[in-house]
Amino acid sequence: PPQIPNKEHPVSAQYASVQGNHLSEIVPSHAFAIMDGRKKNRYLQSSWTPEKDPLRPKCPAVALDCEMAEVIGADGLWREVIKVSAVDFLSGETLLDTLVLPTAKVKRWKTEITGITDQIMKEATVRGQSVRGWAEARFKLWQHIDRSTVLIGQSLHHDLEVLGMLHTQVVDSAILAAKTIDLPGAKTIGLKKMCKEILNVNVQCSNGGMHDCLEDVLASRELILHWIYDPEKLQRWALLKREEELERKARLQPQRERRRASTSRQNTQKGKGTATNVVDYGSNSFDIDDPGYSDHEVLRWEDIAEDLGWPHPDTGYDPWSD
């Protein structure tokens, strides 16, 4: 099995990014955190993409996307792939576009995003139009790629995780955008927004915003192609996004400072033993003895997360939407 990355044993990954008109820059990364039990088990089930075989050449670059459902596993709620699509990056040929029957009981199909229901999956399975489980879906994908293939997509770590894949040759539009904006703690920008602002193309618009897996693959491919041939446009867009993010942070700063001051005041009262009904940080309760207090002033976990560089939930970013 693969070795488990931790602080004592970092595992290097490489992300190719756009430089000029070439996908040439290699960025080493080994910022892994200690895994919890579920992630550790998932990681141990993962496999490296097969080695390159000169006698069986595979695609040099492939765009990939998966749709996922929330399932009930042996160790709690998890995600499983329920559809996978892949396109040859160079030719645009569809290599794979199939439903995937999950191996665990589904708690939520996320139909509002995926467009997939239990009935749709059952009918496709009866007609032989689905594959059984993530391992078979991964095997189908491996018919077209090897370890030298560059995978292209949006937030590909989600897709690699549900396919149980370890792969280091990646061009990720989300990473590329964040690296170009270059602002710690900036909100993650979804595929739909980037396509609208950069390509002037609308995606994920049918049936109230449902995703089409193949459409998302083609959209991420188009984004990367656009950035290869017009990197200056990416720089202009990133500068605009950076300015917008700085304005948003400045606008939210007074509110966050009020929350911190309120929390500090409550902690001081608690230390003196004078507070009653002091804030419970795990709920929306508040100190009713403070006449100037508002529950909007609670220092919430999302504010702490933003200080540590994670996207703030107020931005509307939903990792399921990638």
Coordinates of C-alpha atoms in Angstrom, one line a residue:
P1 CA 0.0 0.0 0.0
P2 CA 1.1 3.6 -0.4
Q3 CA 2.9 5.3 2.5
I4 CA 0.8 7.6 4.5
P5 CA 2.0 11.2 4.4
N6 CA 2.5 13.0 7.6
K7 CA 4.8 15.6 9.1
E8 CA 7.6 13.1 9.5
H9 CA 7.2 11.6 6.1
P10 CA 6.2 14.3 3.6
V11 CA 5.2 13.1 0.1
S12 CA 5.9 15.4 -2.8
A13 CA 3.3 16.2 -5.4
Q14 CA 3.8 18.2 -8.5
Y15 CA 1.4 20.6 -10.1
A16 CA 2.0 21.9 -13.6
S17 CA 0.9 25.4 -14.2
V18 CA 0.7 27.8 -17.2
Q19 CA 3.8 29.8 -17.9
G20 CA 3.8 31.8 -21.1
N21 CA 2.1 29.5 -23.5
H22 CA 3.4 26.3 -22.1
L23 CA 2.3 24.0 -19.3
S24 CA 5.8 23.9 -17.9
E25 CA 6.2 25.1 -14.4
I26 CA 6.6 22.4 -11.7
V27 CA 5.6 23.4 -8.2
P28 CA 6.7 21.0 -5.5
S29 CA 4.2 20.6 -2.6
H30 CA 4.2 18.5 0.5
A31 CA 1.9 20.4 2.8
F32 CA 0.1 17.3 4.2
A33 CA -1.7 17.2 7.5
I34 CA -2.1 14.3 9.8
M35 CA -5.0 12.1 8.5
D36 CA -8.0 11.1 10.5
G37 CA -9.1 7.4 10.5
R38 CA -11.5 7.7 7.6
K39 CA -9.0 9.6 5.3
K40 CA -6.3 7.1 6.3
N41 CA -8.4 4.2 5.3
R42 CA -9.4 5.9 2.0
Y43 CA -5.8 6.6 1.3
L44 CA -4.7 3.1 1.9
Q45 CA -7.3 1.9 -0.7
S46 CA -5.9 4.3 -3.2
S47 CA -3.4 3.3 -6.0
W48 CA -0.9 5.1 -8.1
T49 CA -1.9 5.4 -11.8
P50 CA -0.2 2.6 -13.8
E51 CA 3.4 3.2 -15.0
K52 CA 3.9 4.3 -18.6
D53 CA 4.2 1.4 -21.0
P54 CA 6.0 2.3 -24.3
L55 CA 4.2 -0.6 -26.0
R56 CA 0.8 0.7 -25.0
P57 CA 0.8 4.5 -25.3
K58 CA -2.0 6.4 -23.5
C59 CA -3.3 9.9 -23.9
P60 CA -0.7 12.6 -23.0
A61 CA -3.4 14.8 -21.4
V62 CA -7.0 14.1 -20.2
A63 CA -9.7 16.4 -18.7
L64 CA -11.6 14.7 -15.9
D65 CA -14.7 15.4 -13.7
C66 CA -16.8 13.3 -11.3
E67 CA -20.2 13.7 -9.7
M68 CA -20.5 12.4 -6.2
A69 CA -23.1 11.3 -3.7
E70 CA -23.0 11.2 0.1
V71 CA -23.0 7.6 1.3
I72 CA -23.1 5.7 4.6
G73 CA -19.8 3.9 5.0
A74 CA -18.5 1.6 7.8
D75 CA -16.8 4.6 9.4
G76 CA -19.5 7.2 8.9
L77 CA -20.6 9.5 6.0
W78 CA -18.4 9.6 3.0
R79 CA -18.5 10.4 -0.7
E80 CA -18.6 8.1 -3.6
V81 CA -18.4 8.7 -7.3
I82 CA -21.7 8.3 -9.2
K83 CA -20.7 9.6 -12.6
V84 CA -17.3 10.1 -14.3
S85 CA -16.5 11.8 -17.6
A86 CA -13.1 12.2 -19.3
V87 CA -12.1 13.9 -22.5
D88 CA -8.9 13.8 -24.5
F89 CA -7.4 17.2 -23.8
L90 CA -5.7 17.6 -27.2
S91 CA -8.5 16.3 -29.5
G92 CA -11.6 16.9 -27.5
E93 CA -12.7 13.3 -28.0
T94 CA -15.0 11.8 -25.3
L95 CA -13.1 8.9 -23.7
L96 CA -15.5 8.1 -20.8
D97 CA -19.0 9.3 -19.8
T98 CA -20.7 6.8 -17.6
L99 CA -22.8 6.5 -14.4
V100 CA -21.2 4.6 -11.5
L101 CA -23.2 2.5 -9.2
P102 CA -22.0 3.2 -5.6
T103 CA -20.8 0.4 -3.4
A104 CA -22.3 1.8 -0.2
K105 CA -25.8 2.9 0.8
V106 CA -26.6 6.4 -0.5
K107 CA -27.8 8.9 2.0
R108 CA -28.0 11.9 -0.4
W109 CA -27.8 11.8 -4.2
K110 CA -27.3 15.6 -4.3
T111 CA -29.8 15.6 -7.1
E112 CA -30.0 19.3 -7.1
I113 CA -26.4 19.4 -8.3
T114 CA -25.8 16.0 -10.0
G115 CA -29.2 15.6 -11.6
I116 CA -28.9 11.9 -10.7
T117 CA -31.6 10.0 -8.7
D118 CA -31.9 6.5 -7.3
Q119 CA -34.4 5.7 -10.1
I120 CA -32.0 7.0 -12.8
M121 CA -29.2 4.8 -11.5
K122 CA -31.4 1.7 -11.2
E123 CA -32.6 2.1 -14.8
A124 CA -29.1 2.7 -16.1
T125 CA -27.9 -0.4 -14.3
V126 CA -30.6 -2.6 -15.7
R127 CA -29.8 -1.4 -19.2
G128 CA -26.1 -2.0 -18.7
Q129 CA -25.3 1.7 -18.9
S130 CA -23.3 2.0 -15.6
V131 CA -20.2 0.5 -14.1
R132 CA -20.2 -1.1 -10.7
G133 CA -18.3 1.0 -8.1
W134 CA -15.4 3.4 -8.0
A135 CA -12.8 0.7 -8.6
E136 CA -14.3 -0.3 -11.9
A137 CA -14.7 3.4 -12.9
R138 CA -11.0 3.9 -12.1
F139 CA -10.1 0.8 -14.2
K140 CA -12.1 2.2 -17.2
L141 CA -10.2 5.5 -16.8
W142 CA -6.9 3.7 -16.6
Q143 CA -7.5 2.4 -20.1
H144 CA -6.8 5.9 -21.4
I145 CA -4.1 7.3 -19.0
D146 CA -0.9 6.3 -17.3
R147 CA 1.4 8.0 -14.7
S148 CA 2.8 10.4 -17.3
T149 CA -0.6 11.7 -18.4
V150 CA -1.4 15.2 -17.3
L151 CA -4.9 15.4 -15.7
I152 CA -6.9 18.6 -16.2
G153 CA -9.9 19.7 -14.2
Q154 CA -11.3 21.9 -11.5
S155 CA -10.5 21.0 -7.8
L156 CA -9.2 17.6 -9.0
H157 CA -8.3 16.4 -5.5
H158 CA -12.0 15.6 -5.0
D159 CA -12.2 13.5 -8.1
L160 CA -8.9 11.7 -7.4
E161 CA -10.1 10.9 -3.9
V162 CA -13.4 9.3 -4.9
L163 CA -11.7 7.3 -7.6
G164 CA -9.0 6.1 -5.2
M165 CA -6.3 7.5 -7.3
L166 CA -2.8 8.8 -6.6
H167 CA -1.6 11.0 -9.5
T168 CA 0.9 13.9 -9.5
Q169 CA 0.8 15.3 -13.0
V170 CA -2.1 17.8 -12.7
V171 CA -3.2 21.1 -14.2
D172 CA -6.0 22.3 -11.8
S173 CA -7.9 25.4 -12.8
A174 CA -8.8 26.2 -9.2
I175 CA -5.1 25.9 -8.1
L176 CA -4.0 27.9 -11.1
A177 CA -6.5 30.7 -10.4
A178 CA -5.6 30.8 -6.7
K179 CA -1.9 30.9 -7.5
T180 CA -2.4 33.7 -10.0
I181 CA -4.6 35.8 -7.6
D182 CA -1.9 35.1 -5.0
L183 CA -3.9 36.3 -1.9
P184 CA -3.9 34.0 1.2
G185 CA -7.4 33.4 2.4
A186 CA -9.1 34.4 -0.8
K187 CA -12.3 32.7 -1.7
T188 CA -12.1 29.7 -4.0
I189 CA -13.7 30.6 -7.3
G190 CA -16.0 27.9 -8.8
L191 CA -15.9 26.7 -12.4
K192 CA -19.2 28.3 -13.3
K193 CA -18.0 31.8 -12.2
M194 CA -14.7 31.4 -14.0
C195 CA -16.3 30.3 -17.2
K196 CA -18.7 33.3 -17.1
E197 CA -16.1 35.9 -16.3
I198 CA -13.2 34.6 -18.4
L199 CA -14.8 32.8 -21.4
N200 CA -18.2 34.6 -21.3
V201 CA -19.8 31.1 -21.4
N202 CA -22.6 29.9 -19.2
V203 CA -22.4 26.5 -17.7
Q204 CA -24.4 24.6 -15.0
C205 CA -27.5 26.6 -15.9
S206 CA -30.0 23.8 -16.7
N207 CA -32.7 22.8 -14.3
G208 CA -31.8 25.3 -11.6
G209 CA -28.0 24.8 -11.7
M210 CA -27.6 21.1 -12.1
H211 CA -24.3 19.9 -13.4
D212 CA -23.6 18.1 -16.6
C213 CA -20.4 16.1 -15.9
L214 CA -19.3 16.1 -19.5
E215 CA -20.1 19.8 -19.8
D216 CA -17.9 20.5 -16.8
V217 CA -15.0 18.5 -18.3
L218 CA -15.2 20.5 -21.6
A219 CA -15.5 23.7 -19.7
S220 CA -12.3 23.1 -17.6
R221 CA -10.5 22.0 -20.8
E222 CA -11.6 25.3 -22.5
L223 CA -10.4 27.3 -19.5
I224 CA -6.9 25.8 -19.6
L225 CA -6.7 26.1 -23.4
H226 CA -7.7 29.8 -23.1
W227 CA -5.1 30.4 -20.4
I228 CA -2.4 28.8 -22.5
Y229 CA -3.0 31.0 -25.5
D230 CA -3.9 34.2 -23.7
P231 CA -2.0 34.2 -20.3
E232 CA -2.3 38.0 -20.1
K233 CA -6.0 37.8 -19.9
L234 CA -5.7 35.5 -16.9
Q235 CA -3.4 38.0 -15.2
R236 CA -5.9 40.8 -15.8
W237 CA -8.7 38.8 -14.4
A238 CA -6.7 37.7 -11.4
L239 CA -5.8 41.3 -10.6
L240 CA -9.5 42.2 -10.7
K241 CA -10.3 39.3 -8.4
R242 CA -7.6 40.3 -6.0
E243 CA -8.9 43.9 -5.8
E244 CA -12.5 42.5 -5.2
E245 CA -11.2 40.2 -2.5
L246 CA -9.3 43.0 -0.7
E247 CA -12.5 45.2 -0.8
R248 CA -14.5 42.3 0.6
K249 CA -12.1 41.8 3.5
A250 CA -12.1 45.5 4.3
R251 CA -15.9 45.6 4.3
L252 CA -16.1 42.6 6.6
Q253 CA -13.3 43.7 9.0
P254 CA -15.3 46.0 11.2
Q255 CA -17.9 43.2 11.8
R256 CA -15.2 40.7 12.6
E257 CA -13.5 43.1 15.0
R258 CA -16.8 43.6 16.8
R259 CA -17.2 39.8 17.1
R260 CA -13.7 39.5 18.6
A261 CA -14.2 42.3 21.0
S262 CA -17.5 40.8 22.2
T263 CA -16.0 37.4 22.6
S264 CA -13.0 38.9 24.5
R265 CA -15.4 40.8 26.8
Q266 CA -17.4 37.6 27.5
N267 CA -14.3 35.6 28.2
T268 CA -13.2 38.3 30.7
Q269 CA -16.6 38.2 32.4
K270 CA -16.4 34.4 32.6
G271 CA -12.9 34.6 34.2
K272 CA -14.3 36.8 36.9
G273 CA -17.3 34.5 37.4
T274 CA -19.8 37.3 36.7
A275 CA -21.2 36.1 33.4
T276 CA -24.5 34.2 33.0
N277 CA -25.6 32.4 29.9
V278 CA -22.2 33.0 28.3
V279 CA -21.8 32.2 24.6
D280 CA -21.7 28.5 23.8
Y281 CA -19.3 28.4 20.8
G282 CA -21.0 25.3 19.5
S283 CA -24.4 27.0 19.1
N284 CA -26.0 30.3 18.2
S285 CA -26.8 31.3 21.9
F286 CA -25.6 34.6 23.3
D287 CA -25.2 36.5 26.6
I288 CA -28.6 37.9 27.4
D289 CA -27.2 40.1 30.2
D290 CA -25.2 42.2 27.7
P291 CA -27.7 44.9 26.5
G292 CA -25.5 45.9 23.6
Y293 CA -24.8 42.4 22.4
S294 CA -26.0 40.9 19.1
D295 CA -25.7 37.2 18.1
H296 CA -24.1 38.5 14.9
E297 CA -21.1 39.4 17.0
V298 CA -20.2 35.8 18.0
L299 CA -16.7 34.9 16.8
R300 CA -17.6 31.9 14.7
W301 CA -15.4 29.1 13.4
E302 CA -15.5 30.5 9.9
D303 CA -13.7 33.7 11.0
I304 CA -11.0 31.6 12.6
A305 CA -10.7 29.5 9.5
E306 CA -10.3 32.6 7.3
D307 CA -7.5 33.8 9.5
L308 CA -5.8 30.5 8.9
G309 CA -6.2 30.8 5.1
W310 CA -9.3 28.8 4.4
P311 CA -12.1 30.3 2.3
H312 CA -14.9 32.0 4.3
P313 CA -18.4 30.4 3.9
D314 CA -19.9 33.9 3.3
T315 CA -18.4 33.8 -0.1
G316 CA -21.0 31.1 -1.1
Y317 CA -18.3 28.6 -2.1
D318 CA -19.5 25.0 -2.0
P319 CA -16.9 22.3 -2.6
W320 CA -19.8 20.1 -3.9
S321 CA -20.3 22.6 -6.7
D322 CA -16.8 22.1 -8.4

